mmCIF file of C-alpha atoms and ligand atoms in Angstrom:
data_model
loop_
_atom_site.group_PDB
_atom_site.id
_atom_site.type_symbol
_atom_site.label_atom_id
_atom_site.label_comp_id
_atom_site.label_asym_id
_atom_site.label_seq_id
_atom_site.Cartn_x
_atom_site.Cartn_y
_atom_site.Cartn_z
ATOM 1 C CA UNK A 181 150.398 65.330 309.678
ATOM 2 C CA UNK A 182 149.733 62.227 311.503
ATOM 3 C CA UNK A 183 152.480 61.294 313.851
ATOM 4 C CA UNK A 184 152.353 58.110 312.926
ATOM 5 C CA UNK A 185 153.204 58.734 309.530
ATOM 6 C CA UNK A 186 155.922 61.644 310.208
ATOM 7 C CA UNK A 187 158.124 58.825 311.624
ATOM 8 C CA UNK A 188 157.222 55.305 310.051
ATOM 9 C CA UNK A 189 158.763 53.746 307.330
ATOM 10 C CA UNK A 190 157.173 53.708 304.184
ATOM 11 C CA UNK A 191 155.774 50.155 303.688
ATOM 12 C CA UNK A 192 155.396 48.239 299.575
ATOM 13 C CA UNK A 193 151.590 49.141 298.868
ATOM 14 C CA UNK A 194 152.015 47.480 295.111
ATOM 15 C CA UNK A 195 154.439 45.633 293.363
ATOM 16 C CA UNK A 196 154.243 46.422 289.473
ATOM 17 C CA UNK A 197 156.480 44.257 286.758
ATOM 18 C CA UNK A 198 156.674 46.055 283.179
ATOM 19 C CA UNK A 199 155.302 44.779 280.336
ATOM 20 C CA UNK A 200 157.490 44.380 276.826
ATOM 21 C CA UNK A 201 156.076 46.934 274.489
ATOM 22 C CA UNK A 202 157.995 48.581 271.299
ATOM 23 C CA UNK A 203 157.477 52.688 270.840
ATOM 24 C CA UNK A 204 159.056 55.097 268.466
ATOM 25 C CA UNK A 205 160.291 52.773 265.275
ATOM 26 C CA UNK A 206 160.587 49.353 266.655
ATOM 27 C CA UNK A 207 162.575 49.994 269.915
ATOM 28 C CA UNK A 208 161.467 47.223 271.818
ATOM 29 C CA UNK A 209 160.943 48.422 275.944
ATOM 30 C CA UNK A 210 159.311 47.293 279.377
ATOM 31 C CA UNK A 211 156.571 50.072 280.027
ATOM 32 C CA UNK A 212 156.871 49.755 284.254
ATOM 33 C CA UNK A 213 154.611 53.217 284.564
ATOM 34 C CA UNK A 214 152.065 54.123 281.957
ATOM 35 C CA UNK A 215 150.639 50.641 280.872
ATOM 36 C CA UNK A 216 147.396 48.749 282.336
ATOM 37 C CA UNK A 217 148.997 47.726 285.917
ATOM 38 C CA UNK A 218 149.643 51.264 286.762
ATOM 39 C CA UNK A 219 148.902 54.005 284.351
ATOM 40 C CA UNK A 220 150.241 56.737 286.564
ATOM 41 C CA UNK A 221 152.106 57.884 289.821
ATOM 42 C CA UNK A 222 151.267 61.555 289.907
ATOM 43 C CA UNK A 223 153.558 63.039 289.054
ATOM 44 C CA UNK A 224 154.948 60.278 286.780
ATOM 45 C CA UNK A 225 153.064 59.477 284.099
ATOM 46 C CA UNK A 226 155.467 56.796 282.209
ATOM 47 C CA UNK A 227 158.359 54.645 283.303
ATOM 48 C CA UNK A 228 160.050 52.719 280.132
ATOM 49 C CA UNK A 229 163.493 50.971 280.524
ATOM 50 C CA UNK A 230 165.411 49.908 277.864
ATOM 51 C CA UNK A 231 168.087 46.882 277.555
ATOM 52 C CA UNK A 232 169.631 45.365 274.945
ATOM 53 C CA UNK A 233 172.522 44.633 272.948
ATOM 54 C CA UNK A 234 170.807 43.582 270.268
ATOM 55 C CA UNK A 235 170.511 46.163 267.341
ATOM 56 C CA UNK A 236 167.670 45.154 266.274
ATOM 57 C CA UNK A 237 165.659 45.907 268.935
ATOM 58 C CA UNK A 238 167.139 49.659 269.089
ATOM 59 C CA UNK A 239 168.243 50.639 265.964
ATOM 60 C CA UNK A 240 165.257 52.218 264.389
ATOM 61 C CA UNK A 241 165.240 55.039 267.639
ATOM 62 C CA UNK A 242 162.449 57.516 268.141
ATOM 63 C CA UNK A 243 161.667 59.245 264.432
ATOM 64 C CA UNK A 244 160.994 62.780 265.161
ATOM 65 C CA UNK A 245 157.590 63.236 267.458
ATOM 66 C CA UNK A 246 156.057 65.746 269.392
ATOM 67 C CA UNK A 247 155.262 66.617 273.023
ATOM 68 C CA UNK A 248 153.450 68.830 274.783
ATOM 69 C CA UNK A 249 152.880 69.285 278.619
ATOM 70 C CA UNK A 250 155.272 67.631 280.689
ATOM 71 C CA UNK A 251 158.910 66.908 281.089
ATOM 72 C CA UNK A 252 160.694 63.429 279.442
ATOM 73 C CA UNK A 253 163.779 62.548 281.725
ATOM 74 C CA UNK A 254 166.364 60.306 279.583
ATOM 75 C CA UNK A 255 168.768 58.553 282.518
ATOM 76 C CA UNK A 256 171.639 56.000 279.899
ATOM 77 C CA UNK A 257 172.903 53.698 281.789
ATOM 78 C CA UNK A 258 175.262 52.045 278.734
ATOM 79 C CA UNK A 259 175.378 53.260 275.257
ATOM 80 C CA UNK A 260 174.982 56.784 273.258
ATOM 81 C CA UNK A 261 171.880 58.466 272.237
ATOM 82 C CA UNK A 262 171.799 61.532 270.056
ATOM 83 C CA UNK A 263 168.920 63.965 270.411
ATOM 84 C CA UNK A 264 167.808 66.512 268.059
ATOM 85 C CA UNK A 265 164.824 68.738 268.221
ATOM 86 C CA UNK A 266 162.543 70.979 265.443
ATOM 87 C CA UNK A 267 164.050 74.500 267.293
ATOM 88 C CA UNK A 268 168.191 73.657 266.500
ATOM 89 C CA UNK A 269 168.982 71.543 270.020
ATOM 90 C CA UNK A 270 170.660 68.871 269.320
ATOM 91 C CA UNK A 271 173.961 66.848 271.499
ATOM 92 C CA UNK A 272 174.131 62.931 272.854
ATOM 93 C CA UNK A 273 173.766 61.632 275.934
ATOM 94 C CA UNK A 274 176.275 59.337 277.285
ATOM 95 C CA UNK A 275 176.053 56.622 279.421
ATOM 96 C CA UNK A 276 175.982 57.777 282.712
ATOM 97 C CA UNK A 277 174.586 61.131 282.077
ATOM 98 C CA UNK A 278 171.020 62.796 281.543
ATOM 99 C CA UNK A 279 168.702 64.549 279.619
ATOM 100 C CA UNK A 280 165.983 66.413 281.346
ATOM 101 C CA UNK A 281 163.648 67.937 278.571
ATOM 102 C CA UNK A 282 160.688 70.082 280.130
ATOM 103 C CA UNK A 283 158.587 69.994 276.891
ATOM 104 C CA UNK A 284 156.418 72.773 278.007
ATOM 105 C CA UNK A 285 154.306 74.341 275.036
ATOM 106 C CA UNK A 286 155.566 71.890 272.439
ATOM 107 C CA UNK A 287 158.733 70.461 271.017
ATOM 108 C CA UNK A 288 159.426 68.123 267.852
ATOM 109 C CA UNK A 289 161.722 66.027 268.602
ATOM 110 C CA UNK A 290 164.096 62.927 267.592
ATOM 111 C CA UNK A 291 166.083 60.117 269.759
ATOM 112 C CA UNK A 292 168.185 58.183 267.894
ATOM 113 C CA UNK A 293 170.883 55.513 269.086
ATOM 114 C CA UNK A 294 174.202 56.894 268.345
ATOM 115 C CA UNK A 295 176.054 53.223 268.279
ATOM 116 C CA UNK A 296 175.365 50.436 265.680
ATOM 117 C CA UNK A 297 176.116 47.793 268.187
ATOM 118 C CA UNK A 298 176.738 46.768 271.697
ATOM 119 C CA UNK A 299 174.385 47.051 274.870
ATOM 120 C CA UNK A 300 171.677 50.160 274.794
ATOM 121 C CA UNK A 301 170.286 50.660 278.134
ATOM 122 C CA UNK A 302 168.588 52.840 280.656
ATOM 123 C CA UNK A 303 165.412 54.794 281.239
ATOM 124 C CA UNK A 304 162.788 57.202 279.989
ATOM 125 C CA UNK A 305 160.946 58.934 283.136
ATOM 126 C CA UNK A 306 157.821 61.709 281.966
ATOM 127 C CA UNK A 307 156.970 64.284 284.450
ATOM 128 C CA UNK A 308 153.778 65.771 284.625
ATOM 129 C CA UNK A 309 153.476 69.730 284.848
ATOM 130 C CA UNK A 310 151.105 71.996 286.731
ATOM 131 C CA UNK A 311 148.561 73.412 284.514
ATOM 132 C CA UNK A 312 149.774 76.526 285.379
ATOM 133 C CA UNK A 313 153.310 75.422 283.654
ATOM 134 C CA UNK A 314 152.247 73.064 280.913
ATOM 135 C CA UNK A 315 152.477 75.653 278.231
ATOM 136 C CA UNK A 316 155.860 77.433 279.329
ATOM 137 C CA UNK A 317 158.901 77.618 276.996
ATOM 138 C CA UNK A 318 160.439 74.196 276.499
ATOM 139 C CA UNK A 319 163.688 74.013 278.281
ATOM 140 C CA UNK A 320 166.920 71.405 278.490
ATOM 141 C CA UNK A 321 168.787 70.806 281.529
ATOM 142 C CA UNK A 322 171.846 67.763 280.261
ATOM 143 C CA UNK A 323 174.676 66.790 282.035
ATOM 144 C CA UNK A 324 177.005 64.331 281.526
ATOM 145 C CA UNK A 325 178.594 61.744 284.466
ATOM 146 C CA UNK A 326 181.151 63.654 285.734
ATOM 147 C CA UNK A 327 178.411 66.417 286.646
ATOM 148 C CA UNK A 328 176.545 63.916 288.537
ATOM 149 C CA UNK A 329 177.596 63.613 292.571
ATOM 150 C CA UNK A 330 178.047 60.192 293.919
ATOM 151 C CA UNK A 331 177.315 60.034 297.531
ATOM 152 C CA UNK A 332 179.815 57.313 299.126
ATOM 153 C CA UNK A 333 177.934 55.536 302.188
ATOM 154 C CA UNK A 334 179.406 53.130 305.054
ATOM 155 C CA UNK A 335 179.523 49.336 303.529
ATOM 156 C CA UNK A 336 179.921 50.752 299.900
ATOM 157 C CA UNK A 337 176.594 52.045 299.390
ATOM 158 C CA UNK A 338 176.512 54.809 296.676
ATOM 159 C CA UNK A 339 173.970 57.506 296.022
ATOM 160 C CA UNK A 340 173.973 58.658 292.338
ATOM 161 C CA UNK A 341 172.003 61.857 292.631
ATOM 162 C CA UNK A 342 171.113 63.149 289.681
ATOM 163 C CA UNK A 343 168.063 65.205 291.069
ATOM 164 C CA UNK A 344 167.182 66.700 294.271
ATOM 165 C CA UNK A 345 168.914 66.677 297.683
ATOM 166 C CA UNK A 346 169.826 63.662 300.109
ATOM 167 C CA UNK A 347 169.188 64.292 303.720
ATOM 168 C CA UNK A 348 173.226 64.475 304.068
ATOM 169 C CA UNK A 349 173.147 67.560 302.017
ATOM 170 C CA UNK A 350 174.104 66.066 297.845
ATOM 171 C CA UNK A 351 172.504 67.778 295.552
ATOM 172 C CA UNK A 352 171.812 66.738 291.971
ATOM 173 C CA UNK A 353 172.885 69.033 288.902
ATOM 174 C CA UNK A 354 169.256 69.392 287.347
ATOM 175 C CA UNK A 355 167.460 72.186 289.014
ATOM 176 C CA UNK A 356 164.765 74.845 289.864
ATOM 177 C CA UNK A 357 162.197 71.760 288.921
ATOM 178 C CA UNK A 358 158.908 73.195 288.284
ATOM 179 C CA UNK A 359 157.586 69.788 289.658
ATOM 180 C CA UNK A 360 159.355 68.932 292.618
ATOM 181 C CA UNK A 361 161.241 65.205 292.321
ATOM 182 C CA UNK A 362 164.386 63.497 293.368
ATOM 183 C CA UNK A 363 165.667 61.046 291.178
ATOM 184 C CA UNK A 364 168.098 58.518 292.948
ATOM 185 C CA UNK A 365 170.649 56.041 291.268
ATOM 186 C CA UNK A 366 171.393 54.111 294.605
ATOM 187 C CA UNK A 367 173.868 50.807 294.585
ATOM 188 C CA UNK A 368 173.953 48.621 297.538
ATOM 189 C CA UNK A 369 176.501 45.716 298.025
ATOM 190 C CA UNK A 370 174.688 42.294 299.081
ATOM 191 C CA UNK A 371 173.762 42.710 303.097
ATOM 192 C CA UNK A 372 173.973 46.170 303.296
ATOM 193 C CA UNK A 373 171.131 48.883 303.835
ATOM 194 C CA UNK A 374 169.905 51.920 302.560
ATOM 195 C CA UNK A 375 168.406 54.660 304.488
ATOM 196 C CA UNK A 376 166.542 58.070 303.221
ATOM 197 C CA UNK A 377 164.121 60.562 304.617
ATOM 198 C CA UNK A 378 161.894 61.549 301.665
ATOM 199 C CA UNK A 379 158.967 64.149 302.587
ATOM 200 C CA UNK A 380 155.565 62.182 303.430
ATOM 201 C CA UNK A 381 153.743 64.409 300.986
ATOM 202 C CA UNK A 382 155.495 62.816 297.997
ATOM 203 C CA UNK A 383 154.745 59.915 295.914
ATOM 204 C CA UNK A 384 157.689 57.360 295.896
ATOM 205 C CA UNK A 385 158.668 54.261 294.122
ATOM 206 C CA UNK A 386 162.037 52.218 293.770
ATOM 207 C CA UNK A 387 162.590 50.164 290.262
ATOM 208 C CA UNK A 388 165.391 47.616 290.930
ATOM 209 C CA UNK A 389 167.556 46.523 287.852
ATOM 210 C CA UNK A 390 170.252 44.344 289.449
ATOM 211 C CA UNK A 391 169.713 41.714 292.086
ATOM 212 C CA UNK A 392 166.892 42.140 294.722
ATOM 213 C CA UNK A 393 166.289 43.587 297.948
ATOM 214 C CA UNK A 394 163.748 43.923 300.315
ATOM 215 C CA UNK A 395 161.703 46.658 302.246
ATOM 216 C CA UNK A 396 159.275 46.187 305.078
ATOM 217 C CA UNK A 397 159.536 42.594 304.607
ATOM 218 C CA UNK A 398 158.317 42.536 301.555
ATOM 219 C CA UNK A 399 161.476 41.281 298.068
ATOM 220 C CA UNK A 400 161.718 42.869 295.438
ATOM 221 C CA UNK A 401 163.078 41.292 292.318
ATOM 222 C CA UNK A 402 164.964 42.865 289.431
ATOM 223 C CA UNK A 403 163.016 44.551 286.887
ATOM 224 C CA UNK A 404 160.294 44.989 289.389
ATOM 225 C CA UNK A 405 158.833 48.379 290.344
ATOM 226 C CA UNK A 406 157.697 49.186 293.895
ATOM 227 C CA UNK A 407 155.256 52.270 294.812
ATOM 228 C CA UNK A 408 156.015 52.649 298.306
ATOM 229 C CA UNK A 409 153.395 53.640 301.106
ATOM 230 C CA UNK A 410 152.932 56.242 303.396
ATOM 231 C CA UNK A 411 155.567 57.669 305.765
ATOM 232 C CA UNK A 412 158.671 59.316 305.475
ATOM 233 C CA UNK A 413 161.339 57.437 305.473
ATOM 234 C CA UNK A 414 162.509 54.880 303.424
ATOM 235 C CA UNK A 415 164.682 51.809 304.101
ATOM 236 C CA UNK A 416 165.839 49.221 301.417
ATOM 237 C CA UNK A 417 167.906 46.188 302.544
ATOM 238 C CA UNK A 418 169.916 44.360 299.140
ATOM 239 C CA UNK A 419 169.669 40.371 299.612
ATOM 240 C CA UNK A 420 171.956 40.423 296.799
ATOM 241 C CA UNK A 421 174.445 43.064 294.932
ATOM 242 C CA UNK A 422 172.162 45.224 294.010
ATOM 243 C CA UNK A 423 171.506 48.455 291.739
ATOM 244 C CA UNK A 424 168.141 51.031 291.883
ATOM 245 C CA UNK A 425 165.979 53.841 291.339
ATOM 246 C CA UNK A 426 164.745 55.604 293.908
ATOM 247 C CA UNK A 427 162.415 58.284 292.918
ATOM 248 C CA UNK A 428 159.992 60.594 294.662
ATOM 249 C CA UNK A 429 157.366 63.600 293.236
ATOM 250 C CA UNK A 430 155.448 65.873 294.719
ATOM 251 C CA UNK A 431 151.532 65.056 293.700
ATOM 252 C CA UNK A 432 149.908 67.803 291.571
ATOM 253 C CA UNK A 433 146.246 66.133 291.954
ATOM 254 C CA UNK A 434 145.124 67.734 288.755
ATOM 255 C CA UNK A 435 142.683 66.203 286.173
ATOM 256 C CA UNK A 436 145.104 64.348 283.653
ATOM 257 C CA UNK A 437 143.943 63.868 279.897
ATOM 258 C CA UNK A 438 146.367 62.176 277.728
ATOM 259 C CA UNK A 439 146.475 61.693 274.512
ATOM 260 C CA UNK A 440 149.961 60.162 272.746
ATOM 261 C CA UNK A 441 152.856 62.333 273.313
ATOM 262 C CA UNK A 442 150.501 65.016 274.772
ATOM 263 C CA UNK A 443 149.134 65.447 278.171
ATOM 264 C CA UNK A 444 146.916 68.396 279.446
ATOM 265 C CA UNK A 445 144.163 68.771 281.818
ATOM 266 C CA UNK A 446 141.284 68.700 279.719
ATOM 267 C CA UNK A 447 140.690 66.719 276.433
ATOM 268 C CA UNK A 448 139.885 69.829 274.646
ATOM 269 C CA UNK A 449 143.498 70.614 275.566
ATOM 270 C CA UNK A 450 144.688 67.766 273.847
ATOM 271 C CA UNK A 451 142.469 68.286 270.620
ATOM 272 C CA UNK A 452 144.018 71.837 270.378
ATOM 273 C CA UNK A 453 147.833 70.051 270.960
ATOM 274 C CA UNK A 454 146.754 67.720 267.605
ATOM 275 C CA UNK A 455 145.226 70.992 265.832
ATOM 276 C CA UNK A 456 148.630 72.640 266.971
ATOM 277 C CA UNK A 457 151.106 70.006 266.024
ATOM 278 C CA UNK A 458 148.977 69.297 262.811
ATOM 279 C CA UNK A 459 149.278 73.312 261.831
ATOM 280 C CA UNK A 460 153.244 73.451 262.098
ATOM 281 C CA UNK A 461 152.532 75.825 265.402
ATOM 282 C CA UNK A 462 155.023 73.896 267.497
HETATM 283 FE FE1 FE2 B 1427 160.311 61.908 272.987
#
């Protein structure tokens, strides 16, 4: 690697605000990864946040659909959210806690809200697999807040990690990731900064959802997504009280065909995941 790059910190190279959208029945969301301004960040091939604490806009959930192919990562920030799925899984996720679903060969599934009222909010992440992978036995890894480390940094920084390993040794509960990613829940009081060597080879962005903060120079507002350049580290500076996702993949630099909830190599892949679903073979 470049020398350059080995020690430089990773610059913005593109600043990317959602756009509102509604999926599943009604559930109005901000699509941040998957929609026209960036369709994907291999590995991530959708980024949707949710917020409300309005009923309506959450009530109706995700009616049971199908995946095959990749991995859906459900991070609740506030609220409940009860999953069920066609092969007897079922439990809720808290707020706080996560749901890591590696959908493999194919799963039926439902996400419903498990509240009638009150504030609804977090993310959906999807993870792409390696072809070699994308038909393997769907598999859950959940755990709730209490199984999630918070790494306590000078100035009252704090380092949710629900995924991966920091450079000062926290590691986050989900595991043996066929797709290597860390997923970061960092908070950072107004003035203070964040520091984190992430390996150059991975893809990186940071989606702020409280106040704003800066890297290289460059704000970034809440509700704003930013893919990060080359290097390997990465510094954030908050301007303001401020709360983010920091989250970094390995690239698989396959051919991606999508096609709804599935995603293969090849769209003959997806055909067959229709003619699958279709013929009860999930
Ligand atoms: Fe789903």
């Amino acid at each position: 690697m470049d020398q350059k790059v080995a020690n430089s910190i990773r610059p913005v190279a593109q600043l990317v605000r959602g756009h509102e959208t509604a999926d599943g029945d009604g559930v109005r969301l901000t699509r941040v990864i998957g929609g026209p301004a960036l369709p994907m960040l291999d590995p991530f091939l959708l980024l949707d946040e949710f917020r409300s604490d309005d009923p309506d806009d959450y009530i109706g959930g995700f009616p049971p659909h199908p995946h095959r192919g990749f991995e859906t990562v459900t991070y609740l920030l506030h609220g409940r959210m009860r999953h069920g799925d066609n092969a007897g899984h079922s439990g809720v996720i808290e707020h706080g806690g996560v749901q890591w679903m590696t959908a493999g060969r194919g799963i039926v599934h439902s996400e419903m809200p498990e509240q009638e009222d009150g504030l609804l909010a977090g993310f959906q992440l999807w993870v792409n697999l390696p072809a070699a992978d994308k038909m393997m036995a769907p598999r859950y890894q959940e755990f709730g807040v209490a199984a999630i480390p918070v790494e306590r940094r000078e100035g009252g920084v704090e380092v949710r990690v629900v995924a991966g390993t920091t450079a000062s040794g926290t590691q986050g509960p989900v595991r043996e990731l066929i797709t290597p990613v860390s997923y970061f829940d960092v908070t950072l009081p107004a003035g203070t900064a964040f520091e984190e060597a992430l390996a150059a080879e991975r893809n990186v962005f940071v989606f702020v959802f409280e106040g704003r903060v800066h890297i290289q120079g460059q704000s970034i507002e809440a509700f704003s997504l930013a893919v990060l350049g080359p290097g390997a580290q990465v510094r954030i500076e908050a301007d303001d009280d401020s709360r983010l996702l920091l989250v970094s993949g390995r690239p698989l630099g396959e051919p991606v065909a999508r096609g709804g909830p599935f995603v293969m190599n090849t769209e003959a892949e997806v055909r067959q995941a229709y003619n699958d679903y279709r013929a009860g073979r999930f």
